[in-house]
Short mmCIF file of N, CA and C in Angstrom, two decimals:
data_model
loop_
_atom_site.label_atom_id
_atom_site.label_comp_id
_atom_site.label_asym_id
_atom_site.label_seq_id
_atom_site.Cartn_x
_atom_site.Cartn_y
_atom_site.Cartn_z
N MET J 226 -13.20 -21.93 20.39
CA MET J 226 -12.00 -21.05 20.41
C MET J 226 -10.83 -21.80 19.66
N THR J 227 -10.12 -21.03 18.96
CA THR J 227 -9.05 -21.65 18.11
C THR J 227 -7.81 -22.06 18.82
N SER J 228 -7.74 -21.67 20.08
CA SER J 228 -6.47 -22.01 20.81
C SER J 228 -6.36 -23.50 21.07
N ARG J 229 -7.38 -24.28 20.90
CA ARG J 229 -7.33 -25.70 21.05
C ARG J 229 -6.80 -26.41 19.92
N MET J 230 -6.68 -25.76 18.79
CA MET J 230 -6.16 -26.39 17.59
C MET J 230 -4.74 -26.83 17.76
N PRO J 231 -4.36 -28.06 17.30
CA PRO J 231 -3.03 -28.45 17.42
C PRO J 231 -2.11 -27.51 16.59
N SER J 232 -0.98 -27.16 17.23
CA SER J 232 -0.08 -26.26 16.53
C SER J 232 1.32 -26.61 16.84
N VAL J 233 2.28 -26.21 15.96
CA VAL J 233 3.67 -26.30 16.15
C VAL J 233 4.27 -24.99 15.94
N GLY J 234 4.85 -24.37 16.95
CA GLY J 234 5.48 -23.09 16.76
C GLY J 234 4.50 -21.99 16.37
N GLY J 235 3.29 -22.09 16.82
CA GLY J 235 2.26 -21.19 16.42
C GLY J 235 1.48 -21.50 15.11
N LEU J 236 2.04 -22.36 14.34
CA LEU J 236 1.39 -22.72 13.06
C LEU J 236 0.44 -23.79 13.27
N THR J 237 -0.85 -23.59 12.90
CA THR J 237 -1.90 -24.63 13.13
C THR J 237 -1.83 -25.65 11.97
N GLN J 238 -2.53 -26.77 12.17
CA GLN J 238 -2.59 -27.72 11.14
C GLN J 238 -3.31 -27.27 9.92
N THR J 239 -4.12 -26.21 10.03
CA THR J 239 -4.87 -25.70 8.83
C THR J 239 -4.04 -24.69 8.11
N GLY J 240 -2.82 -24.37 8.56
CA GLY J 240 -1.94 -23.44 7.81
C GLY J 240 -2.06 -22.01 8.20
N GLY J 241 -2.81 -21.71 9.24
CA GLY J 241 -2.93 -20.33 9.70
C GLY J 241 -2.14 -20.16 10.98
N TYR J 242 -2.07 -18.96 11.48
CA TYR J 242 -1.32 -18.63 12.70
C TYR J 242 -2.39 -18.28 13.80
N VAL J 243 -2.11 -18.63 15.03
CA VAL J 243 -2.96 -18.34 16.14
C VAL J 243 -2.47 -16.99 16.69
N GLU J 244 -3.32 -15.99 16.69
CA GLU J 244 -3.01 -14.63 17.23
C GLU J 244 -4.23 -14.13 17.97
N ALA J 245 -4.11 -13.94 19.25
CA ALA J 245 -5.18 -13.41 20.08
C ALA J 245 -6.52 -14.23 19.83
N GLY J 246 -6.38 -15.58 19.79
CA GLY J 246 -7.58 -16.40 19.61
C GLY J 246 -8.12 -16.49 18.17
N ALA J 247 -7.38 -15.86 17.20
CA ALA J 247 -7.91 -15.92 15.80
C ALA J 247 -6.84 -16.57 14.90
N VAL J 248 -7.32 -17.42 13.96
CA VAL J 248 -6.46 -18.01 13.04
C VAL J 248 -6.28 -16.97 11.86
N ARG J 249 -5.03 -16.74 11.55
CA ARG J 249 -4.77 -15.74 10.45
C ARG J 249 -3.79 -16.29 9.47
N ASN J 250 -4.12 -16.23 8.15
CA ASN J 250 -3.22 -16.56 7.16
C ASN J 250 -2.52 -15.28 6.69
N ALA J 251 -1.67 -15.38 5.67
CA ALA J 251 -0.87 -14.16 5.25
C ALA J 251 -1.81 -13.09 4.70
N ASP J 252 -2.84 -13.47 3.97
CA ASP J 252 -3.76 -12.42 3.46
C ASP J 252 -4.47 -11.69 4.58
N GLU J 253 -4.91 -12.44 5.59
CA GLU J 253 -5.57 -11.80 6.69
C GLU J 253 -4.60 -10.91 7.53
N TRP J 254 -3.43 -11.44 7.65
CA TRP J 254 -2.37 -10.70 8.37
C TRP J 254 -2.06 -9.36 7.60
N PHE J 255 -1.93 -9.47 6.31
CA PHE J 255 -1.72 -8.31 5.47
C PHE J 255 -2.84 -7.27 5.75
N ARG J 256 -4.06 -7.73 5.63
CA ARG J 256 -5.26 -6.85 5.83
C ARG J 256 -5.15 -6.13 7.18
N LEU J 257 -4.76 -6.90 8.21
CA LEU J 257 -4.65 -6.36 9.56
C LEU J 257 -3.57 -5.30 9.55
N MET J 258 -2.44 -5.54 8.90
CA MET J 258 -1.36 -4.54 8.91
C MET J 258 -1.86 -3.30 8.16
N VAL J 259 -2.52 -3.41 7.06
CA VAL J 259 -3.07 -2.21 6.32
C VAL J 259 -4.07 -1.45 7.23
N GLU J 260 -4.96 -2.17 7.85
CA GLU J 260 -5.98 -1.49 8.68
C GLU J 260 -5.42 -0.82 9.90
N THR J 261 -4.47 -1.51 10.62
CA THR J 261 -3.97 -1.00 11.90
C THR J 261 -2.64 -0.30 11.80
N GLY J 262 -1.88 -0.46 10.73
CA GLY J 262 -0.59 0.19 10.63
C GLY J 262 -0.47 1.19 9.51
N LEU J 263 -0.76 0.79 8.27
CA LEU J 263 -0.55 1.61 7.13
C LEU J 263 -1.63 2.70 7.04
N ALA J 264 -2.92 2.28 7.07
CA ALA J 264 -4.00 3.28 6.97
C ALA J 264 -3.92 4.41 7.96
N PRO J 265 -3.76 4.17 9.26
CA PRO J 265 -3.67 5.24 10.19
C PRO J 265 -2.44 6.16 9.88
N GLY J 266 -1.30 5.48 9.51
CA GLY J 266 -0.12 6.16 9.22
C GLY J 266 -0.23 7.12 7.99
N LEU J 267 -0.86 6.66 6.96
CA LEU J 267 -1.10 7.41 5.77
C LEU J 267 -1.98 8.59 6.07
N ARG J 268 -3.01 8.33 6.86
CA ARG J 268 -3.91 9.46 7.26
C ARG J 268 -3.15 10.49 8.03
N ALA J 269 -2.25 10.05 8.92
CA ALA J 269 -1.45 11.00 9.73
C ALA J 269 -0.53 11.83 8.85
N LEU J 270 -0.22 11.30 7.69
CA LEU J 270 0.60 12.02 6.64
C LEU J 270 -0.24 12.97 5.80
N GLY J 271 -1.58 13.02 6.03
CA GLY J 271 -2.42 13.95 5.36
C GLY J 271 -3.21 13.40 4.26
N LEU J 272 -3.20 12.09 4.07
CA LEU J 272 -3.96 11.46 2.99
C LEU J 272 -5.31 11.01 3.50
N SER J 273 -6.26 10.96 2.69
CA SER J 273 -7.58 10.43 3.06
C SER J 273 -7.83 9.15 2.23
N GLY J 274 -8.73 8.36 2.70
CA GLY J 274 -9.07 7.15 1.94
C GLY J 274 -9.27 6.03 2.90
N ASN J 275 -9.49 4.83 2.31
CA ASN J 275 -9.68 3.57 3.04
C ASN J 275 -9.29 2.41 2.15
N GLY J 276 -9.38 1.23 2.78
CA GLY J 276 -9.01 0.09 2.06
C GLY J 276 -7.54 0.16 1.61
N ARG J 277 -7.28 0.11 0.32
CA ARG J 277 -5.94 0.13 -0.18
C ARG J 277 -5.63 1.31 -1.09
N HIS J 278 -6.54 2.40 -1.01
CA HIS J 278 -6.43 3.59 -1.86
C HIS J 278 -6.45 4.85 -0.99
N PHE J 279 -5.42 5.66 -1.04
CA PHE J 279 -5.39 6.89 -0.23
C PHE J 279 -4.96 8.02 -1.13
N ARG J 280 -5.53 9.19 -0.88
CA ARG J 280 -5.26 10.30 -1.77
C ARG J 280 -5.17 11.63 -1.06
N VAL J 281 -4.52 12.52 -1.79
CA VAL J 281 -4.44 13.90 -1.39
C VAL J 281 -4.88 14.71 -2.56
N ILE J 282 -5.71 15.76 -2.33
CA ILE J 282 -6.18 16.63 -3.43
C ILE J 282 -5.57 17.99 -3.20
N GLU J 283 -4.82 18.42 -4.21
CA GLU J 283 -4.22 19.77 -4.15
C GLU J 283 -4.25 20.37 -5.55
N ASN J 284 -4.52 21.67 -5.69
CA ASN J 284 -4.46 22.41 -6.93
C ASN J 284 -5.15 21.75 -8.08
N ALA J 285 -6.39 21.19 -7.87
CA ALA J 285 -7.20 20.57 -8.91
C ALA J 285 -6.58 19.26 -9.40
N HIS J 286 -5.79 18.59 -8.55
CA HIS J 286 -5.13 17.34 -8.90
C HIS J 286 -5.32 16.37 -7.73
N VAL J 287 -5.46 15.08 -8.08
CA VAL J 287 -5.54 14.04 -7.10
C VAL J 287 -4.17 13.27 -7.16
N GLY J 288 -3.56 13.21 -6.01
CA GLY J 288 -2.39 12.31 -5.81
C GLY J 288 -2.85 11.05 -5.08
N GLN J 289 -2.64 9.94 -5.63
CA GLN J 289 -3.15 8.73 -5.01
C GLN J 289 -2.01 7.76 -4.76
N ILE J 290 -2.07 7.04 -3.64
CA ILE J 290 -1.23 5.95 -3.31
C ILE J 290 -2.06 4.70 -3.17
N SER J 291 -1.75 3.71 -3.96
CA SER J 291 -2.47 2.47 -3.92
C SER J 291 -1.53 1.40 -3.38
N ILE J 292 -2.05 0.56 -2.49
CA ILE J 292 -1.35 -0.56 -1.94
C ILE J 292 -1.63 -1.74 -2.76
N LEU J 293 -0.64 -2.28 -3.47
CA LEU J 293 -0.87 -3.44 -4.37
C LEU J 293 -0.35 -4.67 -3.79
N GLN J 294 -1.14 -5.75 -3.67
CA GLN J 294 -0.68 -7.01 -3.11
C GLN J 294 -0.36 -7.97 -4.28
N SER J 295 0.66 -8.67 -4.14
CA SER J 295 1.05 -9.67 -5.16
C SER J 295 -0.03 -10.75 -5.32
N ALA J 296 -0.26 -11.16 -6.52
CA ALA J 296 -1.17 -12.21 -6.78
C ALA J 296 -0.54 -13.54 -6.34
N LYS J 297 0.78 -13.62 -6.24
CA LYS J 297 1.49 -14.76 -5.77
C LYS J 297 1.75 -14.73 -4.29
N SER J 298 0.93 -15.28 -3.49
CA SER J 298 1.17 -15.29 -2.03
C SER J 298 0.84 -16.73 -1.60
N SER J 299 1.34 -17.02 -0.42
CA SER J 299 1.17 -18.30 0.21
C SER J 299 0.39 -18.13 1.51
N THR J 300 0.10 -19.16 2.14
CA THR J 300 -0.59 -19.10 3.45
C THR J 300 0.29 -18.43 4.44
N TYR J 301 1.63 -18.49 4.29
CA TYR J 301 2.57 -18.01 5.22
C TYR J 301 3.09 -16.58 4.99
N SER J 302 3.12 -16.21 3.67
CA SER J 302 3.64 -14.83 3.42
C SER J 302 3.00 -14.22 2.21
N THR J 303 3.05 -12.98 2.05
CA THR J 303 2.62 -12.28 0.87
C THR J 303 3.47 -11.04 0.68
N ARG J 304 3.52 -10.48 -0.53
CA ARG J 304 4.33 -9.37 -0.88
C ARG J 304 3.42 -8.24 -1.32
N PHE J 305 3.93 -6.98 -1.18
CA PHE J 305 3.12 -5.81 -1.58
C PHE J 305 4.08 -4.68 -1.96
N THR J 306 3.50 -3.78 -2.76
CA THR J 306 4.23 -2.66 -3.15
C THR J 306 3.29 -1.42 -3.17
N LEU J 307 3.76 -0.23 -3.52
CA LEU J 307 2.92 0.96 -3.60
C LEU J 307 2.99 1.54 -5.05
N SER J 308 1.87 1.93 -5.53
CA SER J 308 1.80 2.56 -6.80
C SER J 308 1.28 3.92 -6.49
N LEU J 309 1.98 4.97 -7.05
CA LEU J 309 1.62 6.38 -6.86
C LEU J 309 1.17 6.97 -8.14
N SER J 310 0.25 7.90 -8.09
CA SER J 310 -0.25 8.54 -9.27
C SER J 310 -0.76 9.94 -9.05
N VAL J 311 -0.77 10.71 -10.10
CA VAL J 311 -1.26 12.04 -10.04
C VAL J 311 -2.14 12.23 -11.32
N THR J 312 -3.31 12.70 -11.06
CA THR J 312 -4.30 12.90 -12.14
C THR J 312 -5.13 14.21 -11.88
N ALA J 313 -5.40 14.96 -12.92
CA ALA J 313 -6.25 16.16 -12.76
C ALA J 313 -7.59 15.75 -12.21
N THR J 314 -8.20 16.49 -11.31
CA THR J 314 -9.46 16.07 -10.65
C THR J 314 -10.55 15.88 -11.69
N ASP J 315 -10.63 16.62 -12.74
CA ASP J 315 -11.72 16.42 -13.67
C ASP J 315 -11.50 15.11 -14.43
N GLU J 316 -10.27 14.80 -14.77
CA GLU J 316 -10.00 13.50 -15.44
C GLU J 316 -10.29 12.35 -14.44
N TRP J 317 -9.86 12.47 -13.22
CA TRP J 317 -10.06 11.43 -12.17
C TRP J 317 -11.58 11.23 -11.99
N ALA J 318 -12.33 12.32 -11.88
CA ALA J 318 -13.77 12.13 -11.71
C ALA J 318 -14.44 11.49 -12.93
N SER J 319 -14.05 11.87 -14.12
CA SER J 319 -14.64 11.26 -15.29
C SER J 319 -14.30 9.78 -15.43
N GLN J 320 -13.07 9.43 -15.01
CA GLN J 320 -12.76 8.04 -15.06
C GLN J 320 -13.55 7.23 -14.12
N LEU J 321 -13.87 7.73 -12.99
CA LEU J 321 -14.68 7.01 -11.98
C LEU J 321 -16.15 6.87 -12.52
N ARG J 322 -16.64 7.91 -13.24
CA ARG J 322 -18.02 7.85 -13.75
C ARG J 322 -18.08 6.84 -14.85
N ILE J 323 -17.12 6.90 -15.76
CA ILE J 323 -17.15 6.07 -16.99
C ILE J 323 -16.82 4.61 -16.72
N ARG J 324 -15.74 4.40 -15.91
CA ARG J 324 -15.24 3.06 -15.63
C ARG J 324 -14.90 3.00 -14.12
N PRO J 325 -15.89 2.80 -13.27
CA PRO J 325 -15.62 2.82 -11.81
C PRO J 325 -14.67 1.69 -11.41
N TYR J 326 -14.56 0.58 -12.18
CA TYR J 326 -13.71 -0.54 -11.86
C TYR J 326 -12.27 -0.21 -11.98
N THR J 327 -11.91 0.82 -12.76
CA THR J 327 -10.46 1.10 -12.98
C THR J 327 -9.81 1.63 -11.71
N ARG J 328 -10.58 2.32 -10.80
CA ARG J 328 -9.95 2.81 -9.60
C ARG J 328 -9.58 1.58 -8.69
N ALA J 329 -10.44 0.61 -8.68
CA ALA J 329 -10.16 -0.58 -7.84
C ALA J 329 -8.92 -1.27 -8.33
N ALA J 330 -8.66 -1.19 -9.57
CA ALA J 330 -7.50 -1.94 -10.19
C ALA J 330 -6.27 -1.08 -10.12
N GLY J 331 -6.37 0.10 -9.62
CA GLY J 331 -5.16 1.01 -9.45
C GLY J 331 -4.85 1.79 -10.72
N HIS J 332 -5.75 1.74 -11.70
CA HIS J 332 -5.51 2.53 -12.97
C HIS J 332 -5.92 3.98 -12.72
N THR J 333 -5.22 4.87 -13.32
CA THR J 333 -5.55 6.27 -13.09
C THR J 333 -5.88 7.02 -14.37
N GLY J 334 -5.92 6.35 -15.56
CA GLY J 334 -6.23 7.05 -16.77
C GLY J 334 -4.94 7.89 -17.13
N ALA J 335 -5.23 9.09 -17.69
CA ALA J 335 -4.11 10.00 -18.03
C ALA J 335 -3.42 10.49 -16.77
N GLY J 336 -2.24 10.97 -16.97
CA GLY J 336 -1.46 11.48 -15.75
C GLY J 336 -0.20 10.73 -15.49
N TRP J 337 0.31 10.91 -14.32
CA TRP J 337 1.62 10.30 -13.94
C TRP J 337 1.32 9.12 -13.08
N GLN J 338 2.16 8.07 -13.28
CA GLN J 338 2.04 6.93 -12.37
C GLN J 338 3.45 6.28 -12.22
N GLU J 339 3.78 5.91 -10.98
CA GLU J 339 5.08 5.28 -10.77
C GLU J 339 5.03 4.39 -9.50
N ARG J 340 5.90 3.35 -9.46
CA ARG J 340 5.95 2.51 -8.33
C ARG J 340 7.03 3.16 -7.36
N ILE J 341 6.82 2.91 -6.08
CA ILE J 341 7.64 3.60 -5.03
C ILE J 341 9.11 3.30 -5.19
N GLY J 342 9.46 2.10 -5.54
CA GLY J 342 10.88 1.73 -5.68
C GLY J 342 11.64 2.53 -6.70
N ASN J 343 10.98 3.00 -7.76
CA ASN J 343 11.56 3.82 -8.78
C ASN J 343 11.74 5.27 -8.28
N LEU J 344 11.19 5.62 -7.15
CA LEU J 344 11.33 6.93 -6.63
C LEU J 344 12.39 6.99 -5.53
N MET J 345 12.77 5.85 -4.98
CA MET J 345 13.67 5.75 -3.87
C MET J 345 15.10 5.65 -4.46
N LEU J 346 15.92 6.68 -4.20
CA LEU J 346 17.23 6.78 -4.77
C LEU J 346 18.25 6.34 -3.69
N VAL J 347 19.30 5.55 -4.14
CA VAL J 347 20.40 5.13 -3.27
C VAL J 347 21.72 5.53 -3.93
N GLY J 348 22.74 5.47 -3.15
CA GLY J 348 24.10 5.77 -3.73
C GLY J 348 24.12 7.12 -4.44
N SER J 349 24.50 7.07 -5.67
CA SER J 349 24.68 8.25 -6.43
C SER J 349 23.37 8.67 -7.19
N GLY J 350 22.25 8.39 -6.55
CA GLY J 350 20.95 8.82 -7.14
C GLY J 350 20.36 7.68 -8.07
N VAL J 351 20.70 6.43 -7.81
CA VAL J 351 20.25 5.31 -8.58
C VAL J 351 18.91 4.81 -7.91
N PRO J 352 17.82 4.66 -8.66
CA PRO J 352 16.57 4.13 -8.09
C PRO J 352 16.75 2.65 -7.62
N ILE J 353 16.09 2.32 -6.58
CA ILE J 353 16.06 0.95 -6.12
C ILE J 353 15.47 0.00 -7.24
N GLY J 354 14.43 0.45 -7.86
CA GLY J 354 13.75 -0.31 -8.86
C GLY J 354 12.52 -0.97 -8.33
N ASP J 355 12.19 -2.13 -8.81
CA ASP J 355 10.95 -2.81 -8.41
C ASP J 355 11.02 -3.30 -7.02
N LEU J 356 10.44 -2.60 -6.07
CA LEU J 356 10.46 -2.89 -4.63
C LEU J 356 9.23 -3.49 -4.15
N TRP J 357 9.35 -4.66 -3.49
CA TRP J 357 8.24 -5.35 -2.88
C TRP J 357 8.62 -5.64 -1.47
N TRP J 358 7.69 -5.32 -0.50
CA TRP J 358 7.91 -5.73 0.86
C TRP J 358 7.24 -7.04 1.11
N LYS J 359 7.70 -7.80 2.02
CA LYS J 359 7.19 -9.12 2.37
C LYS J 359 6.67 -9.12 3.83
N ILE J 360 5.45 -9.61 4.02
CA ILE J 360 4.90 -9.74 5.38
C ILE J 360 4.66 -11.25 5.53
N GLU J 361 5.00 -11.71 6.75
CA GLU J 361 4.81 -13.12 7.11
C GLU J 361 3.70 -13.21 8.20
N ALA J 362 2.80 -14.13 8.00
CA ALA J 362 1.72 -14.33 8.94
C ALA J 362 2.26 -14.58 10.31
N GLY J 363 1.71 -13.93 11.28
CA GLY J 363 2.05 -14.12 12.71
C GLY J 363 3.25 -13.32 13.15
N ARG J 364 4.07 -12.70 12.24
CA ARG J 364 5.21 -11.99 12.65
C ARG J 364 4.82 -10.54 12.93
N PRO J 365 5.38 -9.86 13.90
CA PRO J 365 5.11 -8.44 14.16
C PRO J 365 5.35 -7.58 12.94
N PHE J 366 4.50 -6.64 12.70
CA PHE J 366 4.68 -5.81 11.51
C PHE J 366 4.78 -4.33 11.77
N ALA J 367 4.99 -3.96 13.01
CA ALA J 367 5.19 -2.45 13.33
C ALA J 367 6.34 -1.91 12.59
N ASN J 368 7.50 -2.58 12.61
CA ASN J 368 8.68 -2.08 11.91
C ASN J 368 8.47 -1.97 10.44
N LEU J 369 7.84 -2.96 9.87
CA LEU J 369 7.52 -3.05 8.44
C LEU J 369 6.62 -1.84 8.06
N SER J 370 5.56 -1.61 8.84
CA SER J 370 4.69 -0.47 8.60
C SER J 370 5.43 0.87 8.66
N ALA J 371 6.30 0.96 9.61
CA ALA J 371 7.10 2.22 9.80
C ALA J 371 8.00 2.40 8.62
N GLU J 372 8.68 1.33 8.07
CA GLU J 372 9.54 1.45 6.91
C GLU J 372 8.74 1.89 5.68
N VAL J 373 7.56 1.29 5.51
CA VAL J 373 6.75 1.70 4.38
C VAL J 373 6.29 3.21 4.44
N LEU J 374 5.85 3.62 5.63
CA LEU J 374 5.44 4.98 5.88
C LEU J 374 6.63 5.98 5.71
N THR J 375 7.81 5.53 6.09
CA THR J 375 8.96 6.40 5.88
C THR J 375 9.21 6.58 4.35
N ALA J 376 9.06 5.48 3.60
CA ALA J 376 9.22 5.60 2.18
C ALA J 376 8.23 6.55 1.55
N VAL J 377 7.03 6.48 2.05
CA VAL J 377 5.95 7.42 1.55
C VAL J 377 6.31 8.87 1.92
N ARG J 378 6.74 9.08 3.20
CA ARG J 378 7.01 10.46 3.68
C ARG J 378 8.21 10.99 2.94
N GLU J 379 9.31 10.24 2.80
CA GLU J 379 10.54 10.71 2.27
C GLU J 379 10.61 10.82 0.72
N PHE J 380 9.89 9.87 0.07
CA PHE J 380 10.00 9.76 -1.39
C PHE J 380 8.68 9.87 -2.09
N GLY J 381 7.65 9.26 -1.56
CA GLY J 381 6.35 9.25 -2.27
C GLY J 381 5.62 10.53 -2.30
N LEU J 382 5.38 11.16 -1.12
CA LEU J 382 4.63 12.38 -1.09
C LEU J 382 5.48 13.53 -1.78
N PRO J 383 6.76 13.66 -1.56
CA PRO J 383 7.53 14.69 -2.38
C PRO J 383 7.32 14.47 -3.90
N ALA J 384 7.34 13.26 -4.35
CA ALA J 384 7.22 13.01 -5.83
C ALA J 384 5.77 13.41 -6.30
N ILE J 385 4.78 13.04 -5.50
CA ILE J 385 3.42 13.41 -5.85
C ILE J 385 3.27 14.90 -5.86
N ARG J 386 3.70 15.59 -4.83
CA ARG J 386 3.64 17.06 -4.81
C ARG J 386 4.49 17.67 -5.97
N GLY J 387 5.58 17.14 -6.25
CA GLY J 387 6.34 17.66 -7.37
C GLY J 387 5.66 17.49 -8.68
N GLN J 388 4.98 16.40 -8.91
CA GLN J 388 4.20 16.13 -10.13
C GLN J 388 3.01 17.09 -10.22
N ILE J 389 2.39 17.39 -9.11
CA ILE J 389 1.27 18.32 -9.08
C ILE J 389 1.79 19.72 -9.44
N ARG J 390 2.90 20.13 -8.78
CA ARG J 390 3.44 21.44 -9.11
C ARG J 390 3.81 21.56 -10.61
N ALA J 391 4.38 20.54 -11.13
CA ALA J 391 4.77 20.56 -12.55
C ALA J 391 3.51 20.69 -13.47
N ARG J 392 2.42 20.20 -13.07
CA ARG J 392 1.25 20.26 -13.88
C ARG J 392 0.46 21.56 -13.72
N VAL J 393 0.69 22.18 -12.60
CA VAL J 393 0.01 23.49 -12.33
C VAL J 393 0.75 24.62 -12.98
N HIS J 394 2.05 24.64 -12.99
CA HIS J 394 2.84 25.75 -13.42
C HIS J 394 3.34 25.59 -14.81
#
């Protein structure tokens, strides 16, 4: 059991955090937040999917939300953002057939793609810009998950649906 590992303030000598008998670093903590916080929340908003890719299919178009983790992370924290896209279903299906790796990388081929921060307007309608959330290993993430899901509900899904409407009409 990991609880016998020497620790200071919950941080073990190996650089992970002790949580319910398991040592977790920032990457593992991030995966836990996605699996237990973001994924169920995105499904509750009407998206389907798993891992870090969730989608809604409407009017022969696929709207996708991809959770992108920064390549620069430490044992203690990591950052992530959301990439949103809309692609016609025939284009989306052909891209998966021709280059299945592109989906995993968050590429959508033709269509619309935007980061969530560029859709979130503040003040007099100015976009926040490049928005990254930070999660720290061992810290509660319920409020962080709720904040991300609010951004999806208030800005992400309306933008996706607006892009689909623009392509249909």
